[in-house]
mmCIF file of C-alpha atoms in Angstrom:
data_model
loop_
_atom_site.group_PDB
_atom_site.id
_atom_site.type_symbol
_atom_site.label_atom_id
_atom_site.label_comp_id
_atom_site.label_asym_id
_atom_site.label_seq_id
_atom_site.Cartn_x
_atom_site.Cartn_y
_atom_site.Cartn_z
ATOM 1 C CA MET A 1 12.743 -8.563 -29.080
ATOM 2 C CA THR A 2 15.421 -9.656 -31.423
ATOM 3 C CA TYR A 3 16.081 -13.508 -31.492
ATOM 4 C CA HIS A 4 19.407 -15.182 -31.699
ATOM 5 C CA PRO A 5 20.059 -18.748 -32.796
ATOM 6 C CA LYS A 6 19.447 -21.096 -29.808
ATOM 7 C CA SER A 7 23.024 -22.396 -29.916
ATOM 8 C CA ASP A 8 24.182 -18.855 -28.742
ATOM 9 C CA PHE A 9 22.959 -18.934 -25.157
ATOM 10 C CA MET A 10 26.081 -20.465 -23.461
ATOM 11 C CA ALA A 11 28.383 -18.276 -25.513
ATOM 12 C CA ILE A 12 26.391 -15.156 -24.771
ATOM 13 C CA ILE A 13 26.160 -15.588 -21.017
ATOM 14 C CA MET A 14 29.895 -16.625 -20.735
ATOM 15 C CA GLU A 15 30.993 -13.519 -22.667
ATOM 16 C CA ARG A 16 28.716 -11.109 -20.854
ATOM 17 C CA GLY A 17 29.780 -12.465 -17.285
ATOM 18 C CA PHE A 18 26.542 -14.369 -16.262
ATOM 19 C CA LEU A 19 28.016 -17.740 -15.509
ATOM 20 C CA ALA A 20 29.285 -18.805 -12.220
ATOM 21 C CA ASP A 21 28.859 -22.590 -12.292
ATOM 22 C CA CYS A 22 27.126 -25.335 -14.188
ATOM 23 C CA THR A 23 26.515 -28.981 -13.294
ATOM 24 C CA ASP A 24 27.513 -30.120 -16.803
ATOM 25 C CA TYR A 25 28.642 -27.479 -19.288
ATOM 26 C CA GLN A 26 29.054 -29.855 -22.326
ATOM 27 C CA GLY A 27 25.805 -31.751 -21.751
ATOM 28 C CA LEU A 28 23.747 -28.570 -21.257
ATOM 29 C CA ASP A 29 25.356 -26.924 -24.292
ATOM 30 C CA GLU A 30 24.531 -29.883 -26.435
ATOM 31 C CA ALA A 31 20.975 -30.034 -25.150
ATOM 32 C CA LEU A 32 20.580 -26.235 -25.973
ATOM 33 C CA VAL A 33 21.990 -26.736 -29.496
ATOM 34 C CA LYS A 34 19.322 -29.488 -30.087
ATOM 35 C CA GLY A 35 16.649 -27.352 -28.248
ATOM 36 C CA PRO A 36 14.435 -25.677 -27.527
ATOM 37 C CA VAL A 37 15.018 -26.283 -23.773
ATOM 38 C CA THR A 38 12.699 -25.293 -21.048
ATOM 39 C CA ALA A 39 14.313 -23.721 -17.909
ATOM 40 C CA TYR A 40 13.095 -21.953 -14.716
ATOM 41 C CA ILE A 41 14.043 -19.674 -12.011
ATOM 42 C CA GLY A 42 12.037 -19.608 -8.756
ATOM 43 C CA TYR A 43 11.078 -16.432 -6.984
ATOM 44 C CA ASP A 44 9.496 -16.402 -3.506
ATOM 45 C CA ALA A 45 6.829 -13.770 -3.130
ATOM 46 C CA THR A 46 8.237 -11.964 -0.066
ATOM 47 C CA ALA A 47 7.602 -8.355 -1.401
ATOM 48 C CA LYS A 48 5.281 -6.538 -3.770
ATOM 49 C CA SER A 49 8.184 -5.890 -6.153
ATOM 50 C CA LEU A 50 11.410 -7.425 -7.354
ATOM 51 C CA HIS A 51 14.518 -5.361 -6.653
ATOM 52 C CA VAL A 52 17.697 -4.710 -8.508
ATOM 53 C CA GLY A 53 19.322 -7.782 -6.852
ATOM 54 C CA HIS A 54 16.887 -9.901 -8.872
ATOM 55 C CA LEU A 55 17.630 -8.147 -12.176
ATOM 56 C CA LEU A 56 20.677 -10.269 -13.092
ATOM 57 C CA ASN A 57 18.672 -13.337 -13.312
ATOM 58 C CA VAL A 58 15.689 -11.574 -15.030
ATOM 59 C CA MET A 59 18.187 -10.579 -17.746
ATOM 60 C CA LEU A 60 19.303 -14.233 -17.864
ATOM 61 C CA LEU A 61 15.815 -15.368 -18.463
ATOM 62 C CA ARG A 62 15.568 -12.752 -21.174
ATOM 63 C CA TRP A 63 18.571 -13.971 -23.019
ATOM 64 C CA PHE A 64 17.335 -17.559 -22.667
ATOM 65 C CA GLN A 65 14.171 -16.563 -24.419
ATOM 66 C CA LYS A 66 15.955 -14.431 -26.994
ATOM 67 C CA THR A 67 18.162 -17.422 -28.036
ATOM 68 C CA GLY A 68 14.941 -19.546 -28.818
ATOM 69 C CA HIS A 69 14.343 -21.292 -25.481
ATOM 70 C CA LYS A 70 11.318 -21.450 -23.075
ATOM 71 C CA PRO A 71 11.699 -19.747 -19.649
ATOM 72 C CA ILE A 72 9.470 -20.422 -16.690
ATOM 73 C CA THR A 73 9.106 -17.889 -13.983
ATOM 74 C CA LEU A 74 8.106 -20.002 -10.935
ATOM 75 C CA MET A 75 6.320 -17.986 -8.327
ATOM 76 C CA GLY A 76 6.711 -19.404 -4.822
ATOM 77 C CA GLY A 77 3.054 -19.320 -3.738
ATOM 78 C CA GLY A 78 3.814 -22.477 -1.845
ATOM 79 C CA THR A 79 7.363 -22.143 -0.732
ATOM 80 C CA THR A 80 6.879 -18.613 0.489
ATOM 81 C CA LYS A 81 4.740 -19.961 3.226
ATOM 82 C CA VAL A 82 7.895 -21.782 4.528
ATOM 83 C CA GLY A 83 10.659 -19.282 3.776
ATOM 84 C CA ASP A 84 14.064 -19.858 2.221
ATOM 85 C CA PRO A 85 16.756 -20.121 5.088
ATOM 86 C CA SER A 86 19.686 -19.719 2.727
ATOM 87 C CA PHE A 87 22.333 -17.493 4.229
ATOM 88 C CA ARG A 88 19.767 -15.721 6.480
ATOM 89 C CA ALA A 89 20.498 -15.102 10.191
ATOM 90 C CA GLU A 90 16.888 -15.423 11.235
ATOM 91 C CA GLU A 91 13.556 -16.996 10.040
ATOM 92 C CA ARG A 92 11.545 -14.958 7.558
ATOM 93 C CA PRO A 93 8.202 -13.640 8.743
ATOM 94 C CA LEU A 94 5.317 -15.800 7.636
ATOM 95 C CA LEU A 95 2.902 -14.229 5.147
ATOM 96 C CA THR A 96 -0.825 -15.000 4.611
ATOM 97 C CA THR A 97 -1.991 -16.438 1.287
ATOM 98 C CA ALA A 98 -3.622 -13.054 0.425
ATOM 99 C CA GLN A 99 -0.336 -11.228 1.000
ATOM 100 C CA ILE A 100 1.563 -13.756 -1.145
ATOM 101 C CA ASP A 101 -1.004 -13.396 -4.010
ATOM 102 C CA GLU A 102 -0.811 -9.638 -3.836
ATOM 103 C CA ASN A 103 2.986 -9.847 -3.891
ATOM 104 C CA ILE A 104 2.954 -12.083 -6.958
ATOM 105 C CA GLY A 105 0.701 -9.658 -8.752
ATOM 106 C CA GLY A 106 3.175 -6.877 -8.161
ATOM 107 C CA MET A 107 6.171 -8.922 -9.263
ATOM 108 C CA GLN A 108 4.494 -10.022 -12.499
ATOM 109 C CA LYS A 109 4.550 -6.333 -13.638
ATOM 110 C CA VAL A 110 8.265 -6.522 -13.878
ATOM 111 C CA PHE A 111 8.391 -9.897 -15.600
ATOM 112 C CA ASP A 112 5.990 -8.618 -18.264
ATOM 113 C CA ARG A 113 8.665 -5.909 -19.170
ATOM 114 C CA TYR A 114 11.311 -8.452 -19.792
ATOM 115 C CA LEU A 115 9.780 -11.562 -21.086
ATOM 116 C CA ALA A 116 7.080 -12.366 -23.801
ATOM 117 C CA TYR A 117 4.284 -14.625 -22.246
ATOM 118 C CA GLY A 118 2.000 -16.734 -24.166
ATOM 119 C CA GLU A 119 1.449 -20.043 -26.162
ATOM 120 C CA GLY A 120 4.927 -21.450 -26.938
ATOM 121 C CA LYS A 121 6.574 -18.518 -25.238
ATOM 122 C CA ALA A 122 7.366 -17.806 -21.490
ATOM 123 C CA THR A 123 5.299 -19.353 -18.824
ATOM 124 C CA MET A 124 4.458 -18.071 -15.315
ATOM 125 C CA LEU A 125 3.673 -20.837 -12.829
ATOM 126 C CA ASN A 126 2.854 -20.974 -9.102
ATOM 127 C CA ASN A 127 4.315 -23.874 -7.058
ATOM 128 C CA ALA A 128 1.201 -23.740 -4.874
ATOM 129 C CA GLU A 129 -0.293 -25.627 -7.727
ATOM 130 C CA TRP A 130 1.372 -28.896 -6.517
ATOM 131 C CA LEU A 131 2.574 -28.044 -3.100
ATOM 132 C CA ASP A 132 -0.723 -26.863 -1.385
ATOM 133 C CA GLY A 133 -2.393 -30.308 -1.994
ATOM 134 C CA LEU A 134 0.462 -32.462 -0.789
ATOM 135 C CA ASN A 135 -0.384 -35.401 1.627
ATOM 136 C CA TYR A 136 2.295 -35.197 4.204
ATOM 137 C CA LEU A 137 2.555 -38.942 4.945
ATOM 138 C CA ASP A 138 2.721 -39.763 1.191
ATOM 139 C CA PHE A 139 5.340 -37.026 0.675
ATOM 140 C CA LEU A 140 7.478 -38.357 3.456
ATOM 141 C CA ARG A 141 7.368 -41.806 2.159
ATOM 142 C CA ASP A 142 7.739 -41.061 -1.531
ATOM 143 C CA ILE A 143 10.025 -38.091 -1.528
ATOM 144 C CA GLY A 144 11.555 -37.610 1.910
ATOM 145 C CA ARG A 145 13.275 -40.942 1.849
ATOM 146 C CA HIS A 146 15.569 -39.751 -0.962
ATOM 147 C CA PHE A 147 17.191 -36.884 1.262
ATOM 148 C CA SER A 148 20.063 -37.414 3.708
ATOM 149 C CA VAL A 149 19.971 -35.103 6.656
ATOM 150 C CA ASN A 150 23.791 -35.496 7.095
ATOM 151 C CA ARG A 151 24.208 -34.139 3.557
ATOM 152 C CA MET A 152 21.668 -31.349 3.943
ATOM 153 C CA LEU A 153 23.523 -30.185 7.035
ATOM 154 C CA SER A 154 26.695 -29.956 5.067
ATOM 155 C CA PHE A 155 25.378 -27.389 2.692
ATOM 156 C CA GLU A 156 27.066 -24.034 3.271
ATOM 157 C CA SER A 157 23.759 -22.034 3.500
ATOM 158 C CA VAL A 158 22.615 -24.235 6.415
ATOM 159 C CA LYS A 159 26.101 -24.909 7.910
ATOM 160 C CA SER A 160 26.931 -21.198 8.199
ATOM 161 C CA ARG A 161 23.811 -20.560 10.206
ATOM 162 C CA LEU A 162 24.332 -23.572 12.639
ATOM 163 C CA ASP A 163 28.053 -22.556 13.026
ATOM 164 C CA ARG A 164 26.796 -19.215 14.373
ATOM 165 C CA GLU A 165 24.502 -21.082 16.661
ATOM 166 C CA GLN A 166 21.479 -19.399 15.201
ATOM 167 C CA SER A 167 18.183 -21.253 15.217
ATOM 168 C CA LEU A 168 16.974 -23.084 12.132
ATOM 169 C CA SER A 169 13.438 -24.252 12.558
ATOM 170 C CA PHE A 170 12.092 -27.530 11.131
ATOM 171 C CA LEU A 171 9.792 -25.486 8.940
ATOM 172 C CA GLU A 172 12.782 -23.879 7.176
ATOM 173 C CA PHE A 173 14.627 -27.094 7.042
ATOM 174 C CA ASN A 174 11.821 -28.442 4.896
ATOM 175 C CA TYR A 175 12.387 -25.605 2.374
ATOM 176 C CA MET A 176 15.157 -27.319 0.429
ATOM 177 C CA ILE A 177 13.031 -30.485 0.088
ATOM 178 C CA LEU A 178 10.160 -28.531 -1.266
ATOM 179 C CA GLN A 179 12.368 -26.547 -3.756
ATOM 180 C CA ALA A 180 13.910 -29.905 -4.926
ATOM 181 C CA TYR A 181 10.398 -31.190 -5.517
ATOM 182 C CA ASP A 182 9.560 -28.198 -7.596
ATOM 183 C CA PHE A 183 12.197 -29.235 -10.132
ATOM 184 C CA LEU A 184 10.797 -32.833 -10.170
ATOM 185 C CA GLU A 185 7.235 -31.561 -10.785
ATOM 186 C CA LEU A 186 8.359 -29.034 -13.434
ATOM 187 C CA ASN A 187 10.177 -31.831 -15.301
ATOM 188 C CA ARG A 188 7.251 -34.196 -15.015
ATOM 189 C CA ARG A 189 4.518 -31.669 -15.977
ATOM 190 C CA TYR A 190 6.322 -29.318 -18.398
ATOM 191 C CA GLY A 191 9.500 -31.145 -19.567
ATOM 192 C CA CYS A 192 11.717 -28.600 -17.711
ATOM 193 C CA ARG A 193 15.394 -29.610 -17.901
ATOM 194 C CA LEU A 194 17.373 -26.661 -16.472
ATOM 195 C CA GLN A 195 17.162 -24.728 -13.170
ATOM 196 C CA MET A 196 18.990 -21.406 -12.985
ATOM 197 C CA GLY A 197 19.649 -19.145 -9.967
ATOM 198 C CA GLY A 198 22.040 -17.271 -7.962
ATOM 199 C CA SER A 199 25.107 -19.093 -6.641
ATOM 200 C CA ASP A 200 23.566 -19.016 -3.144
ATOM 201 C CA GLN A 201 20.969 -21.611 -4.549
ATOM 202 C CA TRP A 202 23.598 -24.101 -5.666
ATOM 203 C CA GLY A 203 22.813 -26.630 -2.894
ATOM 204 C CA ASN A 204 19.046 -26.342 -3.578
ATOM 205 C CA ILE A 205 19.687 -26.866 -7.198
ATOM 206 C CA ILE A 206 21.787 -29.856 -6.674
ATOM 207 C CA ASN A 207 19.081 -31.390 -4.452
ATOM 208 C CA GLY A 208 16.537 -30.961 -7.149
ATOM 209 C CA ILE A 209 18.764 -32.590 -9.813
ATOM 210 C CA ASP A 210 19.525 -35.546 -7.602
ATOM 211 C CA LEU A 211 15.782 -36.045 -6.658
ATOM 212 C CA THR A 212 14.517 -35.786 -10.264
ATOM 213 C CA ARG A 213 17.200 -38.291 -11.456
ATOM 214 C CA ARG A 214 16.361 -40.794 -8.682
ATOM 215 C CA VAL A 215 12.536 -40.581 -9.129
ATOM 216 C CA LEU A 216 12.187 -39.881 -12.869
ATOM 217 C CA ASP A 217 15.579 -41.065 -14.192
ATOM 218 C CA GLN A 218 15.840 -37.742 -16.183
ATOM 219 C CA GLU A 219 19.006 -35.933 -17.394
ATOM 220 C CA ILE A 220 18.720 -32.366 -16.082
ATOM 221 C CA TYR A 221 21.023 -29.517 -15.459
ATOM 222 C CA GLY A 222 21.711 -26.622 -13.051
ATOM 223 C CA LEU A 223 23.345 -23.281 -13.752
ATOM 224 C CA THR A 224 24.211 -20.461 -11.317
ATOM 225 C CA THR A 225 25.009 -16.779 -11.745
ATOM 226 C CA PRO A 226 27.630 -14.870 -9.543
ATOM 227 C CA LEU A 227 26.467 -13.022 -6.452
ATOM 228 C CA LEU A 228 27.448 -9.493 -7.539
ATOM 229 C CA THR A 229 29.146 -6.935 -5.370
ATOM 230 C CA THR A 230 30.152 -3.472 -6.524
ATOM 231 C CA SER A 231 33.810 -2.607 -7.009
ATOM 232 C CA ASP A 232 33.845 -0.909 -3.642
ATOM 233 C CA GLY A 233 32.467 -3.978 -1.888
ATOM 234 C CA ARG A 234 28.878 -3.227 -1.511
ATOM 235 C CA LYS A 235 26.078 -5.724 -2.215
ATOM 236 C CA MET A 236 24.653 -5.063 -5.567
ATOM 237 C CA GLY A 237 21.236 -3.535 -5.250
ATOM 238 C CA LYS A 238 21.551 -1.609 -2.121
ATOM 239 C CA SER A 239 21.604 2.112 -1.906
ATOM 240 C CA GLN A 240 21.539 4.667 0.848
ATOM 241 C CA GLY A 241 17.744 4.694 0.791
ATOM 242 C CA GLY A 242 17.407 0.885 1.037
ATOM 243 C CA ALA A 243 16.365 -1.565 -1.593
ATOM 244 C CA VAL A 244 16.245 -0.447 -5.280
ATOM 245 C CA TRP A 245 12.792 -1.641 -6.237
ATOM 246 C CA LEU A 246 11.743 -2.375 -9.923
ATOM 247 C CA ASN A 247 8.046 -1.397 -9.594
ATOM 248 C CA GLY A 248 7.644 2.257 -10.630
ATOM 249 C CA ASP A 249 5.054 2.861 -7.747
ATOM 250 C CA MET A 250 7.696 1.848 -5.192
ATOM 251 C CA LEU A 251 10.678 3.669 -6.692
ATOM 252 C CA SER A 252 10.213 6.308 -9.399
ATOM 253 C CA PRO A 253 11.846 5.920 -12.711
ATOM 254 C CA TYR A 254 13.941 8.974 -12.124
ATOM 255 C CA GLU A 255 15.325 7.416 -8.826
ATOM 256 C CA PHE A 256 15.935 4.142 -10.653
ATOM 257 C CA TRP A 257 17.695 5.975 -13.409
ATOM 258 C CA GLN A 258 19.813 7.911 -10.785
ATOM 259 C CA PHE A 259 20.956 4.698 -9.163
ATOM 260 C CA TRP A 260 22.548 3.626 -12.383
ATOM 261 C CA ARG A 261 23.899 7.023 -13.124
ATOM 262 C CA ASN A 262 25.755 6.865 -9.845
ATOM 263 C CA THR A 263 27.552 3.623 -10.708
ATOM 264 C CA THR A 264 31.160 3.521 -9.685
ATOM 265 C CA ASP A 265 33.581 4.153 -12.682
ATOM 266 C CA ALA A 266 35.149 0.625 -12.452
ATOM 267 C CA ASP A 267 31.612 -1.024 -12.666
ATOM 268 C CA VAL A 268 30.329 0.638 -15.887
ATOM 269 C CA GLY A 269 31.615 -1.794 -18.452
ATOM 270 C CA ARG A 270 30.657 -4.870 -16.430
ATOM 271 C CA PHE A 271 27.101 -3.572 -15.722
ATOM 272 C CA LEU A 272 26.509 -2.670 -19.314
ATOM 273 C CA LYS A 273 27.340 -6.213 -20.293
ATOM 274 C CA LEU A 274 25.029 -7.670 -17.564
ATOM 275 C CA TYR A 275 22.031 -5.270 -17.473
ATOM 276 C CA THR A 276 21.756 -3.966 -21.157
ATOM 277 C CA GLU A 277 21.737 -5.600 -24.520
ATOM 278 C CA LEU A 278 24.365 -3.455 -26.160
ATOM 279 C CA PRO A 279 27.105 -5.362 -28.141
ATOM 280 C CA VAL A 280 29.973 -6.506 -25.892
ATOM 281 C CA ALA A 281 32.462 -4.387 -27.831
ATOM 282 C CA GLU A 282 30.408 -1.218 -27.115
ATOM 283 C CA CYS A 283 30.206 -2.109 -23.473
ATOM 284 C CA ASP A 284 33.869 -2.547 -23.288
ATOM 285 C CA ARG A 285 34.462 0.786 -25.055
ATOM 286 C CA LEU A 286 32.177 2.719 -22.847
ATOM 287 C CA GLY A 287 33.636 1.032 -19.759
ATOM 288 C CA ALA A 288 37.182 2.026 -20.805
ATOM 289 C CA LEU A 289 36.452 5.726 -21.007
ATOM 290 C CA ALA A 290 38.649 7.749 -18.644
ATOM 291 C CA GLY A 291 38.282 10.924 -16.602
ATOM 292 C CA SER A 292 35.025 12.935 -17.090
ATOM 293 C CA GLU A 293 34.210 10.958 -20.228
ATOM 294 C CA ILE A 294 33.120 7.915 -18.132
ATOM 295 C CA ASN A 295 30.032 9.969 -17.286
ATOM 296 C CA HIS A 296 28.880 9.383 -20.807
ATOM 297 C CA GLY A 297 29.085 5.636 -20.188
ATOM 298 C CA LYS A 298 27.146 6.024 -16.917
ATOM 299 C CA ILE A 299 24.396 7.981 -18.681
ATOM 300 C CA VAL A 300 24.212 5.276 -21.487
ATOM 301 C CA LEU A 301 23.937 2.633 -18.772
ATOM 302 C CA ALA A 302 21.138 4.458 -16.833
ATOM 303 C CA ASN A 303 19.219 5.044 -20.107
ATOM 304 C CA GLU A 304 19.430 1.520 -21.423
ATOM 305 C CA VAL A 305 18.538 -0.059 -18.084
ATOM 306 C CA THR A 306 15.680 2.302 -17.413
ATOM 307 C CA ARG A 307 14.439 1.924 -21.060
ATOM 308 C CA LEU A 308 14.085 -1.860 -20.641
ATOM 309 C CA LEU A 309 12.129 -1.626 -17.387
ATOM 310 C CA HIS A 310 10.188 1.643 -17.741
ATOM 311 C CA GLY A 311 10.271 2.406 -21.392
ATOM 312 C CA ALA A 312 12.155 4.980 -23.622
ATOM 313 C CA GLU A 313 9.978 7.917 -22.659
ATOM 314 C CA ALA A 314 10.676 7.465 -18.917
ATOM 315 C CA ALA A 315 14.369 7.131 -19.571
ATOM 316 C CA ALA A 316 14.477 10.294 -21.645
ATOM 317 C CA ALA A 317 12.462 12.123 -18.962
ATOM 318 C CA ALA A 318 14.778 10.987 -16.219
ATOM 319 C CA GLU A 319 17.906 12.094 -18.185
ATOM 320 C CA ALA A 320 16.234 15.514 -18.869
ATOM 321 C CA THR A 321 15.392 15.985 -15.213
ATOM 322 C CA ALA A 322 18.946 15.033 -14.235
ATOM 323 C CA ARG A 323 20.378 17.612 -16.728
ATOM 324 C CA GLU A 324 18.139 20.331 -15.395
ATOM 325 C CA VAL A 325 19.051 19.678 -11.810
ATOM 326 C CA PHE A 326 22.784 19.007 -12.189
ATOM 327 C CA GLU A 327 23.829 21.190 -15.141
ATOM 328 C CA LYS A 328 21.356 24.138 -14.860
ATOM 329 C CA GLY A 329 20.804 24.123 -11.063
ATOM 330 C CA GLY A 330 17.073 24.010 -11.665
ATOM 331 C CA MET A 331 14.208 22.004 -9.929
ATOM 332 C CA GLY A 332 13.485 19.426 -12.499
ATOM 333 C CA ASP A 333 9.929 18.180 -12.799
ATOM 334 C CA ASP A 334 10.466 14.451 -12.251
ATOM 335 C CA LEU A 335 12.156 14.420 -8.846
ATOM 336 C CA PRO A 336 10.794 12.488 -5.905
ATOM 337 C CA THR A 337 8.305 14.732 -4.346
ATOM 338 C CA LEU A 338 7.161 15.130 -0.687
ATOM 339 C CA THR A 339 3.710 16.759 -0.534
ATOM 340 C CA LEU A 340 2.835 18.432 2.760
ATOM 341 C CA SER A 341 -0.640 19.534 4.072
ATOM 342 C CA VAL A 342 -1.362 22.926 5.741
ATOM 343 C CA ALA A 343 -1.681 20.931 8.929
ATOM 344 C CA ASP A 344 1.763 19.540 8.607
ATOM 345 C CA VAL A 345 3.320 22.928 8.606
ATOM 346 C CA ALA A 346 0.916 24.835 10.785
ATOM 347 C CA GLU A 347 3.548 25.179 13.656
ATOM 348 C CA GLY A 348 6.519 24.782 11.179
ATOM 349 C CA ILE A 349 8.512 21.714 10.402
ATOM 350 C CA SER A 350 12.267 21.315 10.996
ATOM 351 C CA VAL A 351 14.524 21.048 8.124
ATOM 352 C CA ALA A 352 15.768 17.768 9.491
ATOM 353 C CA GLN A 353 12.312 16.348 9.348
ATOM 354 C CA LEU A 354 11.993 17.434 5.674
ATOM 355 C CA PHE A 355 15.042 15.256 4.866
ATOM 356 C CA VAL A 356 13.610 12.288 6.763
ATOM 357 C CA ARG A 357 10.114 12.548 5.239
ATOM 358 C CA SER A 358 11.410 13.051 1.766
ATOM 359 C CA GLY A 359 13.507 9.869 2.035
ATOM 360 C CA LEU A 360 16.844 11.590 1.744
ATOM 361 C CA ALA A 361 17.738 10.557 5.356
ATOM 362 C CA LYS A 362 16.823 7.321 7.154
ATOM 363 C CA SER A 363 16.192 8.929 10.599
ATOM 364 C CA GLY A 364 16.495 12.311 12.519
ATOM 365 C CA LYS A 365 19.968 11.277 13.587
ATOM 366 C CA ASP A 366 21.024 10.513 10.032
ATOM 367 C CA ALA A 367 19.656 13.930 8.932
ATOM 368 C CA LYS A 368 21.484 15.783 11.792
ATOM 369 C CA ARG A 369 24.735 14.019 10.751
ATOM 370 C CA LEU A 370 24.197 15.017 7.037
ATOM 371 C CA ILE A 371 23.669 18.574 8.064
ATOM 372 C CA ALA A 372 26.664 18.731 10.464
ATOM 373 C CA GLU A 373 28.870 17.343 7.693
ATOM 374 C CA GLY A 374 27.747 20.171 5.345
ATOM 375 C CA GLY A 375 26.071 17.664 2.993
ATOM 376 C CA ALA A 376 22.497 19.145 3.120
ATOM 377 C CA ARG A 377 21.212 21.862 0.968
ATOM 378 C CA LEU A 378 17.928 23.734 0.824
ATOM 379 C CA ASN A 379 17.294 25.402 -2.605
ATOM 380 C CA ASP A 380 21.015 24.954 -3.196
ATOM 381 C CA ASP A 381 21.969 26.778 -0.024
ATOM 382 C CA VAL A 382 23.943 24.823 2.538
ATOM 383 C CA VAL A 383 21.852 24.023 5.743
ATOM 384 C CA VAL A 384 23.718 24.743 8.958
ATOM 385 C CA ASP A 385 21.024 24.333 11.544
ATOM 386 C CA ALA A 386 19.185 20.966 11.789
ATOM 387 C CA GLY A 387 16.599 22.700 14.000
ATOM 388 C CA GLN A 388 15.851 25.383 11.327
ATOM 389 C CA MET A 389 11.922 25.683 11.104
ATOM 390 C CA ILE A 390 10.315 25.903 7.644
ATOM 391 C CA GLY A 391 6.800 27.611 7.625
ATOM 392 C CA ALA A 392 3.982 27.607 5.182
ATOM 393 C CA GLY A 393 5.177 30.854 3.649
ATOM 394 C CA GLU A 394 8.520 29.384 2.676
ATOM 395 C CA LEU A 395 6.644 26.512 0.906
ATOM 396 C CA ALA A 396 4.722 28.812 -1.385
ATOM 397 C CA GLY A 397 6.629 27.451 -4.291
ATOM 398 C CA PRO A 398 8.533 24.090 -4.596
ATOM 399 C CA VAL A 399 11.572 23.667 -2.330
ATOM 400 C CA LYS A 400 14.494 21.537 -3.516
ATOM 401 C CA LEU A 401 16.388 19.390 -0.875
ATOM 402 C CA THR A 402 19.849 18.053 -1.821
ATOM 403 C CA ALA A 403 21.717 15.302 0.140
ATOM 404 C CA GLY A 404 25.370 15.133 -0.855
ATOM 405 C CA ARG A 405 25.969 15.888 -4.528
ATOM 406 C CA LYS A 406 23.521 13.476 -6.227
ATOM 407 C CA ARG A 407 20.346 12.912 -4.324
ATOM 408 C CA HIS A 408 17.516 15.405 -4.665
ATOM 409 C CA ALA A 409 13.899 15.676 -3.828
ATOM 410 C CA LEU A 410 11.196 18.326 -4.065
ATOM 411 C CA VAL A 411 8.908 19.489 -1.136
ATOM 412 C CA VAL A 412 5.538 21.050 -2.091
ATOM 413 C CA MET A 413 2.244 22.141 -0.499
ATOM 414 C CA GLU A 414 -1.063 20.488 -1.274
#
C-alpha cells in the first residue's frame, strides 16, 4: 500500500468524485493536515458479505489510510439487533446474536483485503461493546434528553416513510439515537473525530455530531459520499442476478470481473476513479476512448477492481476465461458451474430449469421469456423450446449455457 502525505485526503476524494457533503470543509481539512485523524464508517451485519454498493465507502476508508490517517470499521453487533429504517419501506428482519457474529466474520474477509489492521493502523470494533450493556433508564436520562422527536421526524429518511403511511416501529425509531451514541463513544474511547458514510446517512451523522458536542464539547465532523446510480439510472451494485457480493464464496471472482466488464460506456471513467487507484489522468484517458476501444477501458476496470478484492491471479484467470468464452467460443474453465447428480437427470431435466438452477434466470417464467426472445443458447445453439428435455447422455461432457450475450454458466455431471 503506497502512502500519500496526510494533507492529500480531501484533494484526492474531491478529484476522484467521492465527496457529496461535509459539515465543515475547512475545519476538517485543517484537522487532517495537522493529523493523523481517526474516522469511522459503520456497517450493520445484515448479511454474510458486503456487496458492491458498499465498495465506494470501503475505497474511501482505504484512501483515508493511504493518506496517513486511522480508519475504524465499526461493526453493528448492537445496532443490527434494531435495524436501520433509513429509506426502507418495511422493518428489517431481526437476527440472532449468533447470526450477527457469523455475518461479521464474513464481512471481515473483505475489509482485510482493503485495509491494514494492527497497532497504529486500522481498527475493527463492534458497537455491542457499549450498546449491549446499556441501562435503559440511565440511557434515557443521560442521552435521550438531548434528542427532539420533532426534529427526528423531520429527517427525510423517516419523513418519506411516514408520508407513505408505512409503519415505523419504536424499535427502529431508536436506531438513530443508538447510532448517534456510537459517535459519542468512539470519540470518548478512541478519539474519533470524523464519521463518514453514504448520503442517506446524513441525518444520522448530524445527530451524532450534535450529541457529542453537547455531552463532550468536542469538535467533530461528518462527511458523506454520493449515492451512485449508473448512467442508465440503475442503482449501483444491482445486476440481473441480484446483489453483487464481494465474498468469493457468494459470487465467483469471474462473475465479479464480468460485472465490471459489463459497465456501460459512459460510466467507465467515473468508475475507474472511484473503484481503482489508477492516476486520475489515466482514468480520464480510458474513459474517453470511443467505439470498440472503450472495451479496453472496461477490461482495465474489471482487472483493477478484481485485483484489489481477489488478487492479481484471480483477475488474470477471469480475463483469460472471458477471452476463451467470447473470442474463441470455448467453454472457459472459470465459469459459474452447476453440478447435477445422476438422480437430478434420471427422468431428464428441462432446459428452462437448467437456466434457473444455474442462476442465469430468476424463475421458470424468466427462463421461458428469455428463450422466447431468442436470448438463450445451449452450447452456442439458440434454444427454441423451453420444454426441451436434457438427459444424462447429453451431459457426458460440460454443457455451456448462455443468457443474452454476456452471461454464461457450465452444467456438468457429478
